[in-house]
Amino acid sequence: PALGLFLFTIARDPLRIIILIAGAFFWLVSLLLSSLIWFIAVKASDPQDEPLQKGLLIFGVMFSVLLQEAFRFLYYKLLRKAIEGLVALSEDGCSPISIQQMAYVAGVGFGLMSGAFSMINLLADSLGPGTVGIHGDSQLYFLTSAFMTMVLIFLHTFWGIVFFHGCEHQRWWEIAAVVIMHLAVSGSTFCNPLYVGSLVPSYLMMATAAAWAYMLSGGSAQNLRRFLLCK
Amino acid sequence: MITFMNNSDSEEEPCNERTSLMSAESPPVPSYQDGLQASGGGEAQAHRKRRTGSSRSPNNIADGEMSDSGVPVRGSALENEEEELTLKYGAKHVIMLFVPVTLCMIVVVATIKSVRFYTEKNGQLIYTPFSEDTPSVGQRLLNSVLNTIIMISVIVVMTVFLVVLYKYRCYKFIHGWLILSSLMLLFLFTYIYLGEVLKTYNVAMDYPTLFLVIWNFGAVGMICIHWKGPLQLQQAYLIMISALMALVFIKYLPEWSAWVILGAISIYDLMAVLCPKGPLRMLVETAQERNEPIFPALIYSSAMMWTVGMAKPDTAARGPSQETWDAAEDGGDNHGSSSHAESQMSETRSPVPTRPITSLEELEEEERGVKLGLGDFIFYSVLVGKAAATASGDWNTTLACFVAILIGLCLTLLLLAVFKKALPALPISITFGLVFYFSTDNLVRPFMDTLASHQLYI
């Protein structure tokens, strides 16, 4: 689905592609920094201590989430400056791409990158021989991973929209809500392999975020109805 | 090198001229005057503020500019017009460069992942005589540094030789060299490549069919590259050649040497293009003085220039000869190694030589494109291919390097729009790529592996 999003909405416009790649880059940098922190923490601690390692992992995840959001904010700042430049350069005084479109594309960029990093090794391994969950792990590993990744990509997209909107209109609670949601989603994955605990809340949150982003983008129940009925 | 239209950078042995970015210095074409100056935009968008008094008009492609359609021609200063056009084409040109670079990398990565041949170590080039199979770390490091020094000096010598040849107008020699180079590349390497691919997939093929296929491929390639041909086909051939060359590099360069060479090449590129006495810069300036396109053979041009009606016959004739430069350069050595291949590769479009010198109005029709040296393609692909081949984190590292290189390319194009002269395309991208490769391989991979094993998501 994310690929479909990409093909239909982004691939047409070169500017969007650039924003997308830049968004992916920012996510990558945030991942890099967070893994650096985690790595240092792990090296500095005792590798034999299981609970400590688990705790460190949790700490790493949380820290990474915070860093991702921080980078999203940085990216927002960058895009603001870019919009001003583009407006100055365009001949009719308005930017060829609006901040909302940018928010969408940035969200997709983040999402694609995080999804790719989560899924791609899995996909590569799945091409090879083997049985899923032979050691007593869940047999649904691949399936749930796929769903989780998809939901995460969508979530990133929606969070991008909401986040940028919050920054635009100085509504700090929106930004805080995004951060909290992200933390919650990541936290819910700690319940794995009890998939009910992680997938269901994630999908619920995705639905919430989708509705929120839709509202923010100017949609409403009427629009939705008209669209669905093809008026 | 990335150049705008007219001046292409030559290819350096493996990467000399090729790896510099050049903004086309064309004779002043009013409509293409780039009067912009990129402000500090993000890498994503190059915003430029108007700069008064633009200099020579390169048809620089401003990158990241908005894709305005239908730029209204202003009655105001010429600069504005040029600005508009540049802006108009800006983002599009970035994408036009993204696509071939991406394609090349995809081909290289796909081959590396599937065909075992290219990751086996079957010896080394004579350019890198020191082996890396030594027991101690220090010795290995020393060997790789020595390898690098030898390689870089070979490149420097070849580049200087090329510049000298160009200065003294030994076009025939260069022409012959280029042709020889491209012949070898197109036929020999393709044969090896096809053989390996067929072996991997266990497909039987008889010799007559193989001969026919390779003959056709090679003949069409020669025609397309050195003469005329459809733009897409020529671009496709250039991409394939770059990929083949990169594969050869990946196979025959030992591990640490490859990384050190990549780093050293980008430094060399930086110096060769920017220093006043650098060979590449001299090449560019000489070509500009003579109003010739530099080494159209060795660069990848993203757009076609067509002039309505007027085409200078002599420039057209010069086109092929210039293109053969690289080949000649490369062709010198008998090894099918990098240098030769590199020179060969960039064959730009044959219409390019018919430059906009002819008439100004005709220039309006032209699509200015950016030119990127083939050496750049090769080294980007080498980086990504090596990441795919040797990284234990597999696809994550490859993906990270890929994104890093693309961002580097964006930044470089942005700088190109700012400075409007030939710029080295390698340093920024390669630096990003190297940084990301090493950090992803060592830092991110354990993190992601642990996350994946617990199925946590961040």
XYZ file of C-alpha atoms in Angstrom, chain A residues 41-118:
78
model
C 24.826 1.875 26.398
C 25.131 -1.771 25.563
C 28.861 -1.687 25.378
C 29.044 0.084 28.668
C 26.924 -2.472 30.396
C 27.181 -6.091 31.166
C 26.220 -8.272 28.218
C 25.258 -11.204 30.364
C 22.615 -9.475 32.319
C 19.367 -10.333 30.592
C 16.888 -8.014 32.214
C 19.307 -5.188 31.932
C 19.656 -5.814 28.250
C 15.930 -5.869 27.868
C 15.674 -2.688 29.824
C 18.317 -1.087 27.704
C 16.488 -2.155 24.625
C 13.330 -0.551 25.849
C 15.233 2.556 26.683
C 16.753 2.485 23.216
C 13.376 2.205 21.604
C 11.917 5.070 23.549
C 14.882 7.232 22.903
C 14.704 6.430 19.253
C 11.070 7.425 19.119
C 11.877 10.740 20.732
C 14.722 11.309 18.336
C 12.520 10.529 15.377
C 10.060 13.114 16.457
C 12.835 15.596 17.046
C 14.064 15.025 13.533
C 10.591 15.403 12.191
C 10.558 18.784 13.837
C 13.897 19.696 12.318
C 12.667 18.623 8.962
C 9.652 20.795 9.422
C 11.859 23.771 10.100
C 13.847 23.035 6.998
C 10.768 22.768 4.877
C 9.490 26.056 6.209
C 12.589 27.768 5.022
C 12.300 26.000 1.740
C 8.763 27.172 1.234
C 9.791 30.719 1.782
C 12.481 30.349 -0.812
C 10.186 28.739 -3.291
C 7.624 31.460 -2.860
C 10.243 34.066 -3.470
C 11.258 32.308 -6.612
C 7.965 31.591 -8.132
C 6.492 34.065 -10.438
C 3.068 34.368 -9.100
C 3.891 34.643 -5.489
C 2.644 31.363 -4.264
C 4.539 28.252 -3.696
C 4.140 25.346 -6.053
C 3.730 23.043 -3.188
C 1.832 23.687 -0.067
C 2.965 22.906 3.389
C 0.298 20.274 3.714
C 1.519 18.446 0.684
C 4.952 18.666 2.096
C 3.711 17.306 5.366
C 2.178 14.399 3.579
C 5.249 13.669 1.563
C 7.509 14.011 4.555
C 5.331 11.622 6.470
C 5.468 9.137 3.652
C 9.211 9.508 3.488
C 9.597 8.760 7.139
C 7.184 5.918 6.915
C 8.761 4.323 3.889
C 12.167 4.401 5.393
C 11.093 2.986 8.695
C 9.017 0.362 6.967
C 11.841 -0.562 4.678
C 14.249 -0.933 7.514
C 11.826 -3.036 9.450
